[in-house]
Amino acid sequence: FENAKKEVDKLLADPKTKDKTETIMWKVYVYSALYADPTLSSKYPEASQEAYDALTKYAAIEPDLKKMKENGLDPLSNLYIVSFNRGKEFFTQKTYDKAYDYFLLSKKTSEFIGKNGLNSSGSYTIDTTVILYTAFSAQNAAKTAEAVANYKELADWKVADKEYIDNYKFLLNHYTAQGDKENFTKYLELSRQLYPADASLWNQYDMNFQSQNSSIAEMVSKYKQDDAAGKLTENDYVSYGENFATPDKSQADKLDSAAKSELKKTASDAFAKAFNTSKNGLYAFNAGVLQYNVFGELDDRYYGFRGESPALKAARTEV
């Protein structure tokens, strides 16, 4: 193969032959073979990328891949299988940057095979295993954008096996942190569609997004609107109750005492309605505790207005 590389490189250096279809095709064959050979791949570390670049260039020149089909698809097997196996080796070693690079090359080759109808079915489908490993490696290597892109690809194909549920959780957490309502809503609805048995889980993600990306006033407004429309389930009421009972501190600090008291009443209302749907005593207890807290605050205010002046009497009457 090293002698073959010398011959190919001569052709590539000659202006008369460097752009010929056969020259580009043989570069794919020879460089992919160098990459696949364990004794030569370290000597020619750029062989894999050069082979893949030559492959895309060849496909642009000869879209029907006639000459490659006549000579066999070994280069594709080299780029796909060897890259995947090396990616798994580095993944096992927790060297995630290198694992990602190998899995990405395997993935791109898989896409080339599928889009050109070179797989056994003759039709294009994604390679879920390769994409999942690519996403995992990117996530573990702190390549967030790359991880998101790969998880989105699986989600957009509506891959819904049980072991893929974490993909959707990752996307929801990511878009919550980004405050990206459009994408969060898209993948939340897709999660609900593909995993209907986990409705309570998706409700929690929905509530988490709201609590991190909406003001308290906006959340209260949405609660009252959805409650009036009859849209809320037991879990929804509990989630709202918990969020209103323990609001984000940075937002709660901006509320005056009256607004804080009103928020506790709304939390109590949510827990009471959760109790009405299930008769779970814990919800009733929470509702009562919140009402008692409100009463305690009013009681303190009442006794703070001790005295017989008309103003103090009026203040007590208001309380």
Coordinates of C-alpha atoms in Angstrom, one line a residue:
F1 CA 0.0 0.0 0.0
E2 CA 2.9 2.4 0.6
N3 CA 4.1 1.7 -2.9
A4 CA 0.6 2.3 -4.2
K5 CA 0.5 5.6 -2.3
K6 CA 3.6 6.7 -4.1
E7 CA 2.0 5.9 -7.5
V8 CA -1.3 7.7 -6.5
D9 CA 0.6 10.7 -5.3
K10 CA 2.5 10.9 -8.6
L11 CA -0.8 11.0 -10.4
L12 CA -2.1 13.7 -8.0
A13 CA 1.0 15.8 -8.6
D14 CA 0.6 15.7 -12.4
P15 CA -1.7 18.4 -13.8
K16 CA -2.8 16.0 -16.6
T17 CA -4.0 13.3 -14.3
K18 CA -4.7 14.9 -10.9
D19 CA -8.4 15.6 -11.5
K20 CA -9.2 12.4 -13.4
T21 CA -12.0 10.3 -12.0
E22 CA -9.7 7.3 -11.8
T23 CA -7.1 9.2 -9.9
I24 CA -9.5 10.4 -7.3
M25 CA -11.1 7.0 -7.0
W26 CA -7.7 5.3 -6.5
K27 CA -6.8 7.8 -3.8
V28 CA -9.9 6.7 -1.9
Y29 CA -8.9 3.0 -2.2
V30 CA -5.2 3.4 -1.3
Y31 CA -5.6 6.0 1.5
S32 CA -8.4 4.1 3.1
A33 CA -6.3 0.9 3.0
L34 CA -3.4 2.8 4.7
Y35 CA -5.9 3.9 7.4
A36 CA -7.2 0.4 8.0
D37 CA -3.8 -1.1 8.3
P38 CA -2.9 -1.0 12.0
T39 CA 0.9 -0.9 11.2
L40 CA 0.5 2.0 8.8
S41 CA -2.3 4.2 10.2
S42 CA -0.1 5.8 12.8
K43 CA 2.5 6.5 10.1
Y44 CA -0.1 8.3 8.0
P45 CA -2.4 9.9 10.5
E46 CA -4.1 12.1 7.9
A47 CA -5.0 9.1 5.7
S48 CA -8.5 8.7 7.0
Q49 CA -9.5 12.3 6.4
E50 CA -7.8 12.4 3.0
A51 CA -9.6 9.2 2.0
Y52 CA -13.0 10.7 3.1
D53 CA -12.3 14.0 1.3
A54 CA -11.3 12.1 -1.8
L55 CA -14.5 10.0 -1.5
T56 CA -16.8 13.1 -1.5
K57 CA -14.8 14.6 -4.4
Y58 CA -15.1 11.4 -6.4
A59 CA -18.9 11.3 -5.7
A60 CA -19.2 14.9 -7.0
I61 CA -17.4 13.9 -10.2
E62 CA -19.2 10.6 -10.7
P63 CA -22.5 10.7 -8.8
D64 CA -23.6 7.2 -9.9
L65 CA -20.3 5.8 -8.4
K66 CA -20.0 3.5 -11.4
K67 CA -16.3 2.8 -11.2
M68 CA -16.3 2.3 -7.4
K69 CA -19.2 -0.1 -7.7
E70 CA -17.2 -2.0 -10.3
N71 CA -14.1 -2.2 -8.1
G72 CA -15.8 -3.0 -4.8
L73 CA -16.8 -1.0 -1.7
D74 CA -13.8 -1.9 0.5
P75 CA -12.9 1.7 1.1
L76 CA -16.3 2.4 2.6
S77 CA -16.0 -0.7 4.9
N78 CA -12.6 0.6 6.0
L79 CA -13.8 4.0 6.9
Y80 CA -17.0 2.9 8.5
I81 CA -16.0 -0.2 10.4
V82 CA -12.4 0.6 11.4
S83 CA -13.5 4.1 12.6
F84 CA -16.3 2.7 14.6
N85 CA -14.1 0.0 16.3
R86 CA -11.4 2.6 17.1
G87 CA -14.0 4.9 18.4
K88 CA -15.2 2.2 20.8
E89 CA -11.7 1.6 22.0
F90 CA -11.2 5.2 22.9
F91 CA -14.7 5.4 24.4
T92 CA -13.9 2.5 26.7
Q93 CA -10.7 4.3 27.7
K94 CA -12.8 7.4 28.4
T95 CA -10.7 9.4 25.9
Y96 CA -13.8 11.0 24.6
D97 CA -12.3 13.6 22.2
K98 CA -10.6 10.9 20.1
A99 CA -13.6 8.7 20.4
Y100 CA -15.8 11.5 19.0
D101 CA -13.5 12.0 16.0
Y102 CA -13.6 8.3 15.1
F103 CA -17.3 8.0 15.6
L104 CA -17.9 11.1 13.5
L105 CA -16.0 9.7 10.6
S106 CA -17.9 6.4 10.9
K107 CA -21.2 8.3 11.0
K108 CA -20.3 10.4 7.9
T109 CA -19.4 7.3 6.0
S110 CA -22.6 5.6 7.1
E111 CA -24.5 8.5 5.8
F112 CA -22.7 8.3 2.5
I113 CA -23.5 4.6 2.2
G114 CA -27.2 5.2 3.0
K115 CA -27.7 8.3 0.9
N116 CA -26.2 6.5 -2.1
G117 CA -28.3 3.4 -1.6
L118 CA -25.2 1.2 -1.0
N119 CA -26.7 -0.6 2.1
S120 CA -28.5 -3.9 2.1
S121 CA -31.9 -2.4 2.0
G122 CA -31.1 0.1 -0.7
S123 CA -33.0 2.9 1.1
Y124 CA -31.7 5.6 3.4
T125 CA -32.0 5.1 7.1
I126 CA -29.9 6.5 9.9
D127 CA -27.4 4.4 11.8
T128 CA -28.8 4.9 15.3
T129 CA -26.0 3.1 17.1
V130 CA -23.2 5.2 15.5
I131 CA -25.1 8.4 16.1
L132 CA -25.7 7.5 19.7
Y133 CA -22.0 6.8 20.3
T134 CA -21.1 10.1 18.5
A135 CA -23.6 12.0 20.7
F136 CA -22.3 10.3 23.9
S137 CA -18.7 11.0 23.1
A138 CA -19.5 14.6 22.2
Q139 CA -21.4 15.1 25.5
N140 CA -18.6 13.5 27.6
A141 CA -16.0 15.6 25.8
A142 CA -17.9 18.8 26.6
K143 CA -18.7 19.4 22.9
T144 CA -22.2 20.6 23.7
A145 CA -23.2 21.9 20.3
E146 CA -22.1 18.6 18.6
A147 CA -23.9 16.5 21.2
V148 CA -27.1 18.5 20.7
A149 CA -26.8 18.1 16.9
N150 CA -26.6 14.4 17.2
Y151 CA -29.3 14.0 19.8
K152 CA -31.6 16.2 17.6
E153 CA -30.9 13.9 14.7
L154 CA -32.1 10.9 16.6
A155 CA -35.1 12.8 17.9
D156 CA -36.1 14.1 14.5
W157 CA -36.2 10.6 13.2
K158 CA -38.5 9.8 16.2
V159 CA -36.2 7.1 17.5
A160 CA -38.2 5.9 20.5
D161 CA -36.7 2.7 22.0
K162 CA -36.6 2.7 25.8
E163 CA -32.8 3.2 25.9
Y164 CA -33.1 6.4 23.9
I165 CA -35.3 8.3 26.4
D166 CA -32.2 10.1 27.9
N167 CA -31.6 11.7 24.5
Y168 CA -34.8 13.6 24.9
K169 CA -34.0 14.5 28.5
F170 CA -30.7 15.9 27.4
L171 CA -32.3 18.1 24.8
L172 CA -34.9 19.4 27.2
N173 CA -32.3 20.2 29.8
H174 CA -30.2 22.0 27.2
Y175 CA -33.0 24.1 25.9
T176 CA -34.2 24.9 29.4
A177 CA -30.7 26.2 30.2
Q178 CA -30.7 28.2 27.0
G179 CA -34.1 29.6 27.5
D180 CA -35.0 28.4 24.0
K181 CA -38.8 28.1 24.2
E182 CA -39.3 27.2 20.5
N183 CA -37.0 24.2 20.6
F184 CA -38.0 23.2 24.1
T185 CA -41.6 23.1 23.1
K186 CA -40.9 21.1 20.0
Y187 CA -38.9 18.4 21.8
L188 CA -41.2 18.4 24.8
E189 CA -44.2 17.6 22.5
L190 CA -42.2 15.0 20.7
S191 CA -41.2 13.4 24.0
R192 CA -44.8 13.3 25.1
Q193 CA -45.8 11.7 21.8
L194 CA -43.1 9.0 21.8
Y195 CA -43.2 8.2 25.6
P196 CA -46.8 8.7 26.7
A197 CA -46.3 6.5 29.7
D198 CA -43.9 9.1 31.2
A199 CA -46.4 12.0 31.1
S200 CA -45.6 13.0 34.7
L201 CA -41.9 13.2 33.8
W202 CA -42.5 15.5 30.9
N203 CA -44.8 17.7 33.0
Q204 CA -41.9 18.2 35.4
Y205 CA -39.6 19.3 32.6
D206 CA -42.3 21.7 31.4
M207 CA -42.6 23.1 34.9
N208 CA -38.9 23.4 35.3
F209 CA -38.6 25.3 32.1
Q210 CA -41.3 27.7 33.2
S211 CA -39.7 28.2 36.7
Q212 CA -36.3 29.0 35.1
N213 CA -37.5 31.1 32.2
S214 CA -40.7 32.8 33.3
S215 CA -41.5 35.4 36.0
I216 CA -43.6 34.4 39.0
A217 CA -46.4 36.6 37.6
E218 CA -46.3 34.8 34.3
M219 CA -46.4 31.4 36.0
V220 CA -49.3 32.4 38.2
S221 CA -51.1 33.7 35.1
K222 CA -50.6 30.5 33.2
Y223 CA -51.7 28.4 36.2
K224 CA -54.9 30.3 36.5
Q225 CA -55.5 30.2 32.7
D226 CA -54.9 26.4 32.5
D227 CA -56.8 25.7 35.6
A228 CA -59.9 27.6 34.3
A229 CA -59.6 25.7 31.0
G230 CA -59.5 22.3 32.9
K231 CA -56.1 21.4 31.4
L232 CA -54.3 20.5 34.7
T233 CA -53.8 17.0 36.1
E234 CA -52.9 16.0 39.6
N235 CA -49.2 16.1 38.8
D236 CA -49.6 19.6 37.2
Y237 CA -51.3 20.9 40.4
V238 CA -48.6 19.4 42.6
S239 CA -45.8 20.9 40.4
Y240 CA -47.4 24.3 40.5
G241 CA -47.9 24.0 44.2
E242 CA -44.3 23.2 44.8
N243 CA -43.0 26.0 42.6
F244 CA -45.2 28.6 44.2
A245 CA -44.5 27.4 47.7
T246 CA -40.7 27.5 47.1
P247 CA -40.2 30.1 44.4
D248 CA -36.9 31.1 42.9
K249 CA -35.2 33.2 45.6
S250 CA -34.0 36.0 43.3
Q251 CA -37.5 36.5 42.1
A252 CA -39.2 36.0 45.5
D253 CA -36.9 38.7 47.0
K254 CA -38.5 41.3 44.6
L255 CA -42.0 40.6 45.9
D256 CA -43.5 42.7 48.7
S257 CA -45.2 41.0 51.6
A258 CA -48.7 41.2 50.1
A259 CA -47.5 39.5 46.9
K260 CA -45.6 36.8 48.8
S261 CA -48.8 36.1 50.9
E262 CA -50.8 35.9 47.7
L263 CA -48.3 33.5 46.2
K264 CA -48.7 31.2 49.2
K265 CA -52.5 31.3 48.8
T266 CA -52.1 30.3 45.1
A267 CA -49.8 27.5 46.2
S268 CA -52.4 26.3 48.7
D269 CA -55.0 26.5 46.0
A270 CA -52.9 24.3 43.8
F271 CA -52.4 21.7 46.5
A272 CA -56.1 21.7 47.4
K273 CA -57.0 21.0 43.8
A274 CA -54.4 18.2 43.7
F275 CA -56.1 16.8 46.8
N276 CA -59.5 17.0 45.1
T277 CA -58.3 14.9 42.2
S278 CA -56.8 12.1 44.3
K279 CA -57.7 12.5 48.0
N280 CA -54.0 12.2 48.8
G281 CA -53.8 13.5 52.4
L282 CA -50.3 14.9 51.9
Y283 CA -51.7 17.5 49.4
A284 CA -54.3 18.6 52.0
F285 CA -51.7 18.9 54.6
N286 CA -49.5 21.1 52.3
A287 CA -52.5 23.3 51.5
G288 CA -53.3 23.7 55.3
V289 CA -49.7 24.5 56.2
L290 CA -49.6 27.2 53.6
Q291 CA -52.8 28.7 54.8
Y292 CA -51.6 28.6 58.4
N293 CA -48.4 30.5 57.3
V294 CA -50.5 33.2 55.7
F295 CA -52.6 33.3 58.9
G296 CA -49.5 33.6 61.0
E297 CA -48.2 36.6 59.0
L298 CA -51.6 38.3 59.3
D299 CA -51.7 37.5 63.0
D300 CA -48.3 39.1 63.6
R301 CA -49.4 42.2 61.6
Y302 CA -52.7 42.4 63.6
Y303 CA -50.9 42.4 67.0
G304 CA -48.4 44.9 65.6
F305 CA -51.2 47.5 65.5
R306 CA -51.9 47.5 69.2
G307 CA -53.4 50.7 70.5
E308 CA -56.7 52.6 70.6
S309 CA -56.1 55.3 68.0
P310 CA -58.5 55.4 65.1
A311 CA -55.6 54.7 62.7
L312 CA -54.6 51.6 64.6
K313 CA -58.1 50.4 64.8
A314 CA -58.5 50.9 61.1
A315 CA -55.3 48.9 60.4
R316 CA -56.5 46.0 62.6
T317 CA -59.9 46.1 60.8
E318 CA -58.1 45.8 57.4
V319 CA -56.0 42.9 58.6

